[in-house]
PDB file of C-alpha atoms in Angstrom:
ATOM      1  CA  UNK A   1      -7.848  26.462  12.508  1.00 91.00           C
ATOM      2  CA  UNK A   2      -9.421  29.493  14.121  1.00 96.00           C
ATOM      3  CA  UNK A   3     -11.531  29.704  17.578  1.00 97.00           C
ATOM      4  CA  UNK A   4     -14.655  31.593  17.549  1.00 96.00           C
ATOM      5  CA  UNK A   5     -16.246  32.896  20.720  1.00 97.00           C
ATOM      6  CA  UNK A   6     -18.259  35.919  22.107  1.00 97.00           C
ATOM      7  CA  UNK A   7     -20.967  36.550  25.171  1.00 97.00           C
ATOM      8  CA  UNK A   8     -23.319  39.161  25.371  1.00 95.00           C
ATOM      9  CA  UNK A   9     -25.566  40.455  27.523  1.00 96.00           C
ATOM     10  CA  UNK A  10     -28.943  42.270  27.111  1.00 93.00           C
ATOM     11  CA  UNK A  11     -31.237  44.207  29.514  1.00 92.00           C
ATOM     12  CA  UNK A  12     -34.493  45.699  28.643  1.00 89.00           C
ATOM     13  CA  UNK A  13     -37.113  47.583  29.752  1.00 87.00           C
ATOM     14  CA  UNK A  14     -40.622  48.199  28.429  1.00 82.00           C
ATOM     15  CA  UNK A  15     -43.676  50.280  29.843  1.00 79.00           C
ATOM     16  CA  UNK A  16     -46.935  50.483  28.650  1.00 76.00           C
ATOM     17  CA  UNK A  17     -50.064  51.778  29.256  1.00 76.00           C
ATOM     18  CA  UNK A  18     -53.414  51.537  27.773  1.00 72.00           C
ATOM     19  CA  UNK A  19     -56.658  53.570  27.806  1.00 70.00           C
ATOM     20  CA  UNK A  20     -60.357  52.465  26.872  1.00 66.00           C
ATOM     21  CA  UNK A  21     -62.113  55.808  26.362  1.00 64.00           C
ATOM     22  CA  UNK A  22     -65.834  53.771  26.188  1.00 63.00           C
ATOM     23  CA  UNK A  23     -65.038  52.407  29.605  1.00 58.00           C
ATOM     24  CA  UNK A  24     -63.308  55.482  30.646  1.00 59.00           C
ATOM     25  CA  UNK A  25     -60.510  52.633  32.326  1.00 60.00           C
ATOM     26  CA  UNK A  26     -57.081  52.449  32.047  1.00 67.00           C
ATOM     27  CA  UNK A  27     -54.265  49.942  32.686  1.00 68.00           C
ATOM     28  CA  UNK A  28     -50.692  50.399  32.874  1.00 71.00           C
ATOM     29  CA  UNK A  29     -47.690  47.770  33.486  1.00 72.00           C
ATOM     30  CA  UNK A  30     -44.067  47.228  32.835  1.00 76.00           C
ATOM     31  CA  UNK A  31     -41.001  44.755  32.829  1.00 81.00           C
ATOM     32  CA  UNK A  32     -37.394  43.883  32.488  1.00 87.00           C
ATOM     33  CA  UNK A  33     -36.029  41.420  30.621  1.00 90.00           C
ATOM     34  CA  UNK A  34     -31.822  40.549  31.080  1.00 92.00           C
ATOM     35  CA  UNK A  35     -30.190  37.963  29.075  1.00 93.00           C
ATOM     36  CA  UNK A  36     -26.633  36.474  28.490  1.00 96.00           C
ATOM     37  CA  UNK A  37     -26.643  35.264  25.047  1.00 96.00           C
ATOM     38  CA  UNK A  38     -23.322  33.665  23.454  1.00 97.00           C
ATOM     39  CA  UNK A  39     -21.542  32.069  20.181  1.00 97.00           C
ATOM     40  CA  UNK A  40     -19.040  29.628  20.265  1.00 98.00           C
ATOM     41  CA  UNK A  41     -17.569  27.604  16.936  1.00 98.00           C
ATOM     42  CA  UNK A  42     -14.757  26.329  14.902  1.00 98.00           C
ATOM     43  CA  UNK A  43     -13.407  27.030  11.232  1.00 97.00           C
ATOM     44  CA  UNK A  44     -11.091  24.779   9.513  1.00 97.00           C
ATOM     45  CA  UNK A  45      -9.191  25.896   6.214  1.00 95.00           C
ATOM     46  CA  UNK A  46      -7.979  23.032   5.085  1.00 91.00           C
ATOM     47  CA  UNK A  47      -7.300  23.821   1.345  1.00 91.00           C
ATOM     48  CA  UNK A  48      -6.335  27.633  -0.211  1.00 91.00           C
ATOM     49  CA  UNK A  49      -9.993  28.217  -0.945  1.00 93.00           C
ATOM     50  CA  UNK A  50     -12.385  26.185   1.371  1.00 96.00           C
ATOM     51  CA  UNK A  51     -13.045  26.077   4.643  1.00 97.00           C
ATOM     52  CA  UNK A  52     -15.349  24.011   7.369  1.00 98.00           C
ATOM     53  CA  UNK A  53     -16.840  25.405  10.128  1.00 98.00           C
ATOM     54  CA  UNK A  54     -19.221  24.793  13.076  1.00 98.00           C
ATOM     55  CA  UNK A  55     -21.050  26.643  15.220  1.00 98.00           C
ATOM     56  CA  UNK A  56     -23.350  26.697  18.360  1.00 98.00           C
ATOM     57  CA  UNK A  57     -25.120  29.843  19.394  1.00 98.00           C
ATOM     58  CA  UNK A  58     -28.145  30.996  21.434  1.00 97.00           C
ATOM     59  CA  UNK A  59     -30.790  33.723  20.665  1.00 95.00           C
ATOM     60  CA  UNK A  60     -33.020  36.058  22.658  1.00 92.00           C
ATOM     61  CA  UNK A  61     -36.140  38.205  22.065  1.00 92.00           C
ATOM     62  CA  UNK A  62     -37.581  40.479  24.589  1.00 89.00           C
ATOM     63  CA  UNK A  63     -40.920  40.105  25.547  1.00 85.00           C
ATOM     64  CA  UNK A  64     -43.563  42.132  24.206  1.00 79.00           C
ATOM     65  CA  UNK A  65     -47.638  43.143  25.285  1.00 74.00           C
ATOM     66  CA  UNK A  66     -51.011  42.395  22.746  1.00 65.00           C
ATOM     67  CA  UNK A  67     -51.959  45.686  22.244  1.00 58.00           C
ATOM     68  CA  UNK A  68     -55.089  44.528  20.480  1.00 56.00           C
ATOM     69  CA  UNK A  69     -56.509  44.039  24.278  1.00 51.00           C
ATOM     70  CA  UNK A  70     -58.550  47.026  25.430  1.00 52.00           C
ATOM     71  CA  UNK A  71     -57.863  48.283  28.970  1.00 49.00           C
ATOM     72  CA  UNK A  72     -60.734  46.955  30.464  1.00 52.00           C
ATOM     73  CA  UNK A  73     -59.655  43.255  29.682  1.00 54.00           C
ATOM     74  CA  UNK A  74     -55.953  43.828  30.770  1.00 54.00           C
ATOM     75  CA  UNK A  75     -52.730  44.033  29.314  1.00 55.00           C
ATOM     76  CA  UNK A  76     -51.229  40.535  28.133  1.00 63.00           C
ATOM     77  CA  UNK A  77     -47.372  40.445  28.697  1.00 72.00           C
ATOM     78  CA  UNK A  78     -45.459  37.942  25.860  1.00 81.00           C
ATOM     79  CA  UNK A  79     -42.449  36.090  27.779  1.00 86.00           C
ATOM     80  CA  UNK A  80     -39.318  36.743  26.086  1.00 92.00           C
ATOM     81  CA  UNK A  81     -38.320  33.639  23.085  1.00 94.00           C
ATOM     82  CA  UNK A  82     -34.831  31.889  23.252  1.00 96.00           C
ATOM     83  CA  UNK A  83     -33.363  29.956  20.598  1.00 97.00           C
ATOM     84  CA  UNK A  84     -30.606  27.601  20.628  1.00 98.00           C
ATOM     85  CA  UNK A  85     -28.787  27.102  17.305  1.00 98.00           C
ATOM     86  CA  UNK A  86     -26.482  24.500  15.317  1.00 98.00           C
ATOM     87  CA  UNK A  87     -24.989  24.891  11.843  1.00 98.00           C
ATOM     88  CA  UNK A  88     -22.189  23.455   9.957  1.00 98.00           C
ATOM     89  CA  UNK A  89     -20.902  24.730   7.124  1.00 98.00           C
ATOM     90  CA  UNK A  90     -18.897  24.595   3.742  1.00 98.00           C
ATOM     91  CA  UNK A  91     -17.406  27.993   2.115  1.00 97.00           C
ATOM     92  CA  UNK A  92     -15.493  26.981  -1.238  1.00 97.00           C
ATOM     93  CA  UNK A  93     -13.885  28.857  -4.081  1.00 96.00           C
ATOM     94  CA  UNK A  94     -12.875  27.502  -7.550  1.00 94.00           C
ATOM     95  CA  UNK A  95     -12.160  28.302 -11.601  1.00 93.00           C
ATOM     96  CA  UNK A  96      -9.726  30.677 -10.569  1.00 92.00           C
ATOM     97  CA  UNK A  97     -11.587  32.824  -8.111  1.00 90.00           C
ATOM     98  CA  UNK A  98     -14.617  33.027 -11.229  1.00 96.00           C
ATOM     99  CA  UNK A  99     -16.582  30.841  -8.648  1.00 97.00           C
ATOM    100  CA  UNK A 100     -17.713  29.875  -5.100  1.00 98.00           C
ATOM    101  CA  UNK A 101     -19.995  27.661  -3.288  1.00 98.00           C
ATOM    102  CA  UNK A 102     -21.514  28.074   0.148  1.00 98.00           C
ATOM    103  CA  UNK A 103     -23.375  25.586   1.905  1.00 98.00           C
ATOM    104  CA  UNK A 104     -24.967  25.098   5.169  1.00 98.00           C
ATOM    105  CA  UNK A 105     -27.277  22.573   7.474  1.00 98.00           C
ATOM    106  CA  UNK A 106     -28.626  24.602  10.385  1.00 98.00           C
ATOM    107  CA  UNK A 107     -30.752  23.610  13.760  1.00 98.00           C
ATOM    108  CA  UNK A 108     -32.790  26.450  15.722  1.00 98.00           C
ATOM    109  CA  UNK A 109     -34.755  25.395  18.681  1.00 97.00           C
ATOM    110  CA  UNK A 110     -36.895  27.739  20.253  1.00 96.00           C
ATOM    111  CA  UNK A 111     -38.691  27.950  23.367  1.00 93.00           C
ATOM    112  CA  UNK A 112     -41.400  30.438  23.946  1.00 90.00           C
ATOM    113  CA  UNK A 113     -41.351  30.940  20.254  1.00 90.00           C
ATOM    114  CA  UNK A 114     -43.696  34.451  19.667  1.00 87.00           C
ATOM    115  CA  UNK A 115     -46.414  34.562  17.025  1.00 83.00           C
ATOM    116  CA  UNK A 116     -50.210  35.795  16.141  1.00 74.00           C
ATOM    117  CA  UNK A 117     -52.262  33.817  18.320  1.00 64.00           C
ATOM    118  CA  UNK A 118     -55.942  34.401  19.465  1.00 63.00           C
ATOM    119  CA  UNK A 119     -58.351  34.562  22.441  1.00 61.00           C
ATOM    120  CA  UNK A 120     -61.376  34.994  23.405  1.00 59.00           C
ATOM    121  CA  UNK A 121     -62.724  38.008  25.365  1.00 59.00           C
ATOM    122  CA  UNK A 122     -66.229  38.400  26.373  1.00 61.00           C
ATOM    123  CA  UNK A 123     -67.650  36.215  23.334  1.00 63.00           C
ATOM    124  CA  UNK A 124     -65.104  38.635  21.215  1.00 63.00           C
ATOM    125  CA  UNK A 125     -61.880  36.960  19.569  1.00 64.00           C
ATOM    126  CA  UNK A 126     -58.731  39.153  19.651  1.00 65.00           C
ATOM    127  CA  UNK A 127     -55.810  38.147  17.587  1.00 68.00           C
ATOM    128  CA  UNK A 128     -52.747  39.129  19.478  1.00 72.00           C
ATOM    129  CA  UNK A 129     -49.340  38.136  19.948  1.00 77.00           C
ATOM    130  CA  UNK A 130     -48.816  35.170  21.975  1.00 78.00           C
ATOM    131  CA  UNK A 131     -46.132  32.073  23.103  1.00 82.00           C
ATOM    132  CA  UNK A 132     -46.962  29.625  21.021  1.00 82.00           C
ATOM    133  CA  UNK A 133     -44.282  27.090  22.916  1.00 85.00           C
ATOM    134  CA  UNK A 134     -41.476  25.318  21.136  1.00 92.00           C
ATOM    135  CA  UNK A 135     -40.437  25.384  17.477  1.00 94.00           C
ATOM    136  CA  UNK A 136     -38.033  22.922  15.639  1.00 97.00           C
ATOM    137  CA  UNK A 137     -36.433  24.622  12.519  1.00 98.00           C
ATOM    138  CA  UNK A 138     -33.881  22.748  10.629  1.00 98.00           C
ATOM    139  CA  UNK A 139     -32.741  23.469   6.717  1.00 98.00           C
ATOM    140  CA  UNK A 140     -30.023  23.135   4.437  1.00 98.00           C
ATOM    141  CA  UNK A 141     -29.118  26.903   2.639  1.00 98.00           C
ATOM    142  CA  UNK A 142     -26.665  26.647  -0.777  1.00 98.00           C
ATOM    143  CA  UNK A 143     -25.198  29.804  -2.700  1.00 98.00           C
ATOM    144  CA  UNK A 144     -23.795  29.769  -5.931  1.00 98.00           C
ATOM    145  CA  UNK A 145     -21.821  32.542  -7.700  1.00 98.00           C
ATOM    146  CA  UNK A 146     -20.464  31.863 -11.275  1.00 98.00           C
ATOM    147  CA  UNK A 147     -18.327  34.867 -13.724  1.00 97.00           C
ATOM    148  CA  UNK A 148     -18.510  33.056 -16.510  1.00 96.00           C
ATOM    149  CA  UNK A 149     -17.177  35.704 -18.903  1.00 96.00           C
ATOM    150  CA  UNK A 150     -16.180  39.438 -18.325  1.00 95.00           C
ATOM    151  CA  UNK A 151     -19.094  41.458 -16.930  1.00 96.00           C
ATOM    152  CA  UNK A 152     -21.145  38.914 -16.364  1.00 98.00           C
ATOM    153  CA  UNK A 153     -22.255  37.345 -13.055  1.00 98.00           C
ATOM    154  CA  UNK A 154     -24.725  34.514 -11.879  1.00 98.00           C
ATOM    155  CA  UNK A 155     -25.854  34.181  -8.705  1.00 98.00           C
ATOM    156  CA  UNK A 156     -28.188  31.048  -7.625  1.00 98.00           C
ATOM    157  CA  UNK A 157     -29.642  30.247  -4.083  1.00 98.00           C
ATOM    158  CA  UNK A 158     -31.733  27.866  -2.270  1.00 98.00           C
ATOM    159  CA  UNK A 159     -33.337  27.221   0.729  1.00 98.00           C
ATOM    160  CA  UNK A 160     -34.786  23.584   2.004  1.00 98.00           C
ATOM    161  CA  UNK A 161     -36.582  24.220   5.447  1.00 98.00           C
ATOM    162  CA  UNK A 162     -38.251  22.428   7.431  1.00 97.00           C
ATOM    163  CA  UNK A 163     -40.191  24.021  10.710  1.00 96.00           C
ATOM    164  CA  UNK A 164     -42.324  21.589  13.223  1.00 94.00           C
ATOM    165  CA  UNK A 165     -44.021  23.321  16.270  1.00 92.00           C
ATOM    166  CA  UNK A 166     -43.563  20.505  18.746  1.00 89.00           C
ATOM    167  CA  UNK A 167     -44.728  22.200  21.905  1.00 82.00           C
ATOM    168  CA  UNK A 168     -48.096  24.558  22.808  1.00 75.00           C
ATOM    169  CA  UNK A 169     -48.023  27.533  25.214  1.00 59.00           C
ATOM    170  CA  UNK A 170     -49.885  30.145  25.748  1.00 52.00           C
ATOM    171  CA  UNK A 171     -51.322  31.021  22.424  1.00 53.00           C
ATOM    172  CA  UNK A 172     -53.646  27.910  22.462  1.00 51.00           C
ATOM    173  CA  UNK A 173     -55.434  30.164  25.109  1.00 48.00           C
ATOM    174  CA  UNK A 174     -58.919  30.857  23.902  1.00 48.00           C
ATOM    175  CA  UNK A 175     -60.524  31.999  27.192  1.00 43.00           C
ATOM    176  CA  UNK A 176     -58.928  34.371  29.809  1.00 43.00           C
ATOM    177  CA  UNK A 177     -61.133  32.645  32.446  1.00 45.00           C
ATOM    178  CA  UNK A 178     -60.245  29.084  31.290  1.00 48.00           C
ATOM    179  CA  UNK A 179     -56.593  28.736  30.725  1.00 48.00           C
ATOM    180  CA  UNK A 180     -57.235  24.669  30.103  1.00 52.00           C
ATOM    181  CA  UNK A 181     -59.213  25.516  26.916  1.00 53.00           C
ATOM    182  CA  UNK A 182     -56.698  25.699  23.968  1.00 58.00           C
ATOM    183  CA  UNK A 183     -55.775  25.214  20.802  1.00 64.00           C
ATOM    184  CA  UNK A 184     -53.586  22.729  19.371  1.00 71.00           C
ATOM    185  CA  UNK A 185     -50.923  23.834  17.733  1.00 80.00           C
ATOM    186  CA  UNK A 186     -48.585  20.459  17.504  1.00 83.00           C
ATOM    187  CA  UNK A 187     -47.025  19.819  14.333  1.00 87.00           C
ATOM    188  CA  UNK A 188     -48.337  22.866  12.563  1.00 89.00           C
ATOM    189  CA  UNK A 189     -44.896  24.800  10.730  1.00 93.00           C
ATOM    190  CA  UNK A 190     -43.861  28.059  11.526  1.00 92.00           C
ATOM    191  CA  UNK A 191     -45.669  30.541  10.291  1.00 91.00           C
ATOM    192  CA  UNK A 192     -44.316  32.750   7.135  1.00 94.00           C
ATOM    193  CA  UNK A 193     -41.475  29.914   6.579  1.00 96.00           C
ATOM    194  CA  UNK A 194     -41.509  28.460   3.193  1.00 97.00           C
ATOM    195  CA  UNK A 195     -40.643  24.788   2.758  1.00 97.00           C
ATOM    196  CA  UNK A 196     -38.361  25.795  -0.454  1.00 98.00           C
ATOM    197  CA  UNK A 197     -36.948  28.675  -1.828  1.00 98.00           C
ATOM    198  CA  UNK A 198     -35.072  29.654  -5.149  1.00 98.00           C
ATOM    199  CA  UNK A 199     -33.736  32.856  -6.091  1.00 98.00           C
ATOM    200  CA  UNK A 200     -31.163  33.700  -8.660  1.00 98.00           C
ATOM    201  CA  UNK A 201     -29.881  36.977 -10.115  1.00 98.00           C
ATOM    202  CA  UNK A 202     -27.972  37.593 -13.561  1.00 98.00           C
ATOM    203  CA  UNK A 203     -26.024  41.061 -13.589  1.00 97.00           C
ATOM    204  CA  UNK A 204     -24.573  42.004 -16.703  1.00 97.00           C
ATOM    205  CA  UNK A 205     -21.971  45.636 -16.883  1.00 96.00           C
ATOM    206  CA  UNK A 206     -21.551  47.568 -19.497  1.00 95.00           C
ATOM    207  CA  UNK A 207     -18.185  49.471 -18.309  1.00 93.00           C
ATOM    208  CA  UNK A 208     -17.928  53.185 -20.223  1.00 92.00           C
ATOM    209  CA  UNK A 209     -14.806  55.294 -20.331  1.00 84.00           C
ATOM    210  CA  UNK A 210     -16.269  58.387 -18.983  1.00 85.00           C
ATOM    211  CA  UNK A 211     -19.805  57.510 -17.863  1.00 88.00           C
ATOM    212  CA  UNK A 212     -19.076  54.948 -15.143  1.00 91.00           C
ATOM    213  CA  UNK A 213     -20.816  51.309 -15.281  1.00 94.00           C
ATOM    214  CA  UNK A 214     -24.001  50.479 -16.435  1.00 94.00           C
ATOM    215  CA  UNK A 215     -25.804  47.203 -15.046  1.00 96.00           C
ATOM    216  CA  UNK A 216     -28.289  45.192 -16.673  1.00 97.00           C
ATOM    217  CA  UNK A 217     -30.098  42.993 -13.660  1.00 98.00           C
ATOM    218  CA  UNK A 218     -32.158  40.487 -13.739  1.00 98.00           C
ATOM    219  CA  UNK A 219     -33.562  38.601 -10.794  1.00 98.00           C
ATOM    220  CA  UNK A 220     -36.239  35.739  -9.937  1.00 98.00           C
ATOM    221  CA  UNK A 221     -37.444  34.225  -6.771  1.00 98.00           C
ATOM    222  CA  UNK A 222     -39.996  31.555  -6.066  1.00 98.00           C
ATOM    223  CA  UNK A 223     -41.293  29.801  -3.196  1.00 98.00           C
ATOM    224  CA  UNK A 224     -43.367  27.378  -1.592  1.00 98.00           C
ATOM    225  CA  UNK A 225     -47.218  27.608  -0.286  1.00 97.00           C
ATOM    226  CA  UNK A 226     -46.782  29.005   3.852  1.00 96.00           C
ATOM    227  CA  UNK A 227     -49.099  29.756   6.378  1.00 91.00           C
ATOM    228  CA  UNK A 228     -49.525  32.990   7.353  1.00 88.00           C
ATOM    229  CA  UNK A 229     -50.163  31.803  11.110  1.00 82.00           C
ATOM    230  CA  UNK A 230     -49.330  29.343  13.984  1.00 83.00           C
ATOM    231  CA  UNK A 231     -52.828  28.166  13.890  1.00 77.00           C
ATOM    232  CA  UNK A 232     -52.554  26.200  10.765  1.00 78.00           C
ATOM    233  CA  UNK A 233     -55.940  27.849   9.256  1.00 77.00           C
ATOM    234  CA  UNK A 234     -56.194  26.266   6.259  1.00 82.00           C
ATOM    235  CA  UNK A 235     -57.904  29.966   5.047  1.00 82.00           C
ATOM    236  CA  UNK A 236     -54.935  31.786   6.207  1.00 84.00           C
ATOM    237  CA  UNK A 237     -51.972  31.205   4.007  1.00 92.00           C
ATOM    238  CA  UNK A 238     -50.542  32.692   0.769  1.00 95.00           C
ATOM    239  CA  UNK A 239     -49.908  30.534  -2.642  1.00 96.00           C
ATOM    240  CA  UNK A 240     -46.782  29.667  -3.925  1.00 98.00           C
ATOM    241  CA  UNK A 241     -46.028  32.823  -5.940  1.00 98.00           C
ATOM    242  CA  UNK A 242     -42.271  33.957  -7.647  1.00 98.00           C
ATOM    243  CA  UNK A 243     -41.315  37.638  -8.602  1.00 98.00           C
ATOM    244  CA  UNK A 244     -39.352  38.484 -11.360  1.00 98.00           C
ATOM    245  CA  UNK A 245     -37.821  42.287 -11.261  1.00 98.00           C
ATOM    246  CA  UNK A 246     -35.902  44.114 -13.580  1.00 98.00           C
ATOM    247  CA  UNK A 247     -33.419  46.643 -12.699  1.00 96.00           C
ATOM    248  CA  UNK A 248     -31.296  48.999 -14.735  1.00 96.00           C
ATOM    249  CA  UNK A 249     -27.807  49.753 -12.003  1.00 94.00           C
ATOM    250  CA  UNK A 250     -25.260  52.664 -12.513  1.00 92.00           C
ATOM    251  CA  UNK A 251     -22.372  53.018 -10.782  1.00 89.00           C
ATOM    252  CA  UNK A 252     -20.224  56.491 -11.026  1.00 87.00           C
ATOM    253  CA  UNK A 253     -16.441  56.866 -12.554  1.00 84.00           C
ATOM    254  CA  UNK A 254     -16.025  57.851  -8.873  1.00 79.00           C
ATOM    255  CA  UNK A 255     -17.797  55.083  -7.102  1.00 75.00           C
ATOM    256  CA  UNK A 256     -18.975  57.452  -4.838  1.00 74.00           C
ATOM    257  CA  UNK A 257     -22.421  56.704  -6.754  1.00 69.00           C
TER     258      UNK A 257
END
């Protein structure tokens, strides 16, 4: 059984300032952000090739400003995001080292979670980057690797996620004047996070006495329909697609290459 633990702590600083040569105005501002951030788990081995573990861990991300804002309207400062996250896991190995199997369930939470978001300035929408509010992620991630035969490797992942915005900040904004007008965000998933996700990669070497390795690679990914923002625009969001890429590797006698 091994004991995993760490803290760390995080200060910065960002200035900015912005100039609107039609209004000949100009606003500057600035801020700090410090944070003590930590991990903390548990990992079991309890056979020769797999082992259990657990963790608990929290996140930070500075704040940030919408530069999309022109001086004359202000300079909007983004609150730093915090996430809080669970995961348990399985790491096994098996067929005499030829194989191994990861799996994992994970839980982020976030609070101030930062995305695109939009307002309204003077009868003129900006899109900027906002606090949305809270964000429920939870998944389960798998990895397989396989060497079935000499030179040959398979590789096979996948991704089940499930995102939930359960909370809406600042983002819902839509009028500086009127911060009670907003959107409604609840329930809408995080944007850019696919509900499912396959990708798996076939590698096959060609070892030469004098020439190094050649590698034949082949690799496919797919994934689900997202939206490309926190909005939920039905307009905004790419099609499930996959990719398929072909790749010819070489690796020198040295491996320096």
């Amino acid at each position: 059984i091994t004991l995993i633990g760490g803290l760390r702590y995080t200060s910065e600083q960002r200035n900015i300032t912005q100039f609107d040569v039609i209004h000949t105005l100009s606003a500057s501002t600035g801020e700090t952000d410090n944070k003590l951030t930590g991990k903390a788990g548990i990992e079991w081995k309890f056979q020769p090739n797999t082992m259990a573990y657990a963790t608990v861990s929290t996140g930070f991300k500075s704040g940030a400003y919408g530069q999309t804002y022109k001086a004359s309207a202000g300079i909007a400062a983004v609150s730093p995001e915090d996430a809080l996250t669970y995961e348990v896991g399985l790491k096994t190995g098996f067929w005499d080292g030829r194989a191994t199997l990861n799996s994992a369930a994970f839980l982020n939470n976030y609070s101030n979670f930062q995305s695109q978001g939009q307002v309204l300035i003077n009868g003129v929408t900006f899109s900027q980057i906002s606090n949305v509010g809270k964000l429920k992620v939870e998944g389960l991630e798998n990895e397989l690797k396989i060497i079935p035969v000499d030179n040959l490797t398979v590789d096979v992942g996948t991704a089940l996620t499930y995102s939930k915005i359960t909370s809406t900040g600042n983002a819902g904004q839509v009028n500086l004047t009127n911060p009670s007008v907003k959107y409604n965000y609840n329930g809408n998933p995080a944007p850019n996070t696919p509900t499912f996700r396959v990708n798996g990669t076939i590698r096959y070497d060609i070892p030469t006495d004098q020439l190094g390795v050649y590698g034949l690679i082949a690799a496919y990914t797919w994934q689900t329909k997202v939206n490309l923002t926190a909005d939920g625009d039905p307009y905004n969001t790419q099609a499930a697609y996959g990719t398929l890429d072909l790749r010819l590797a070489w690796d020198s006698p040295s491996n320096k290459y």
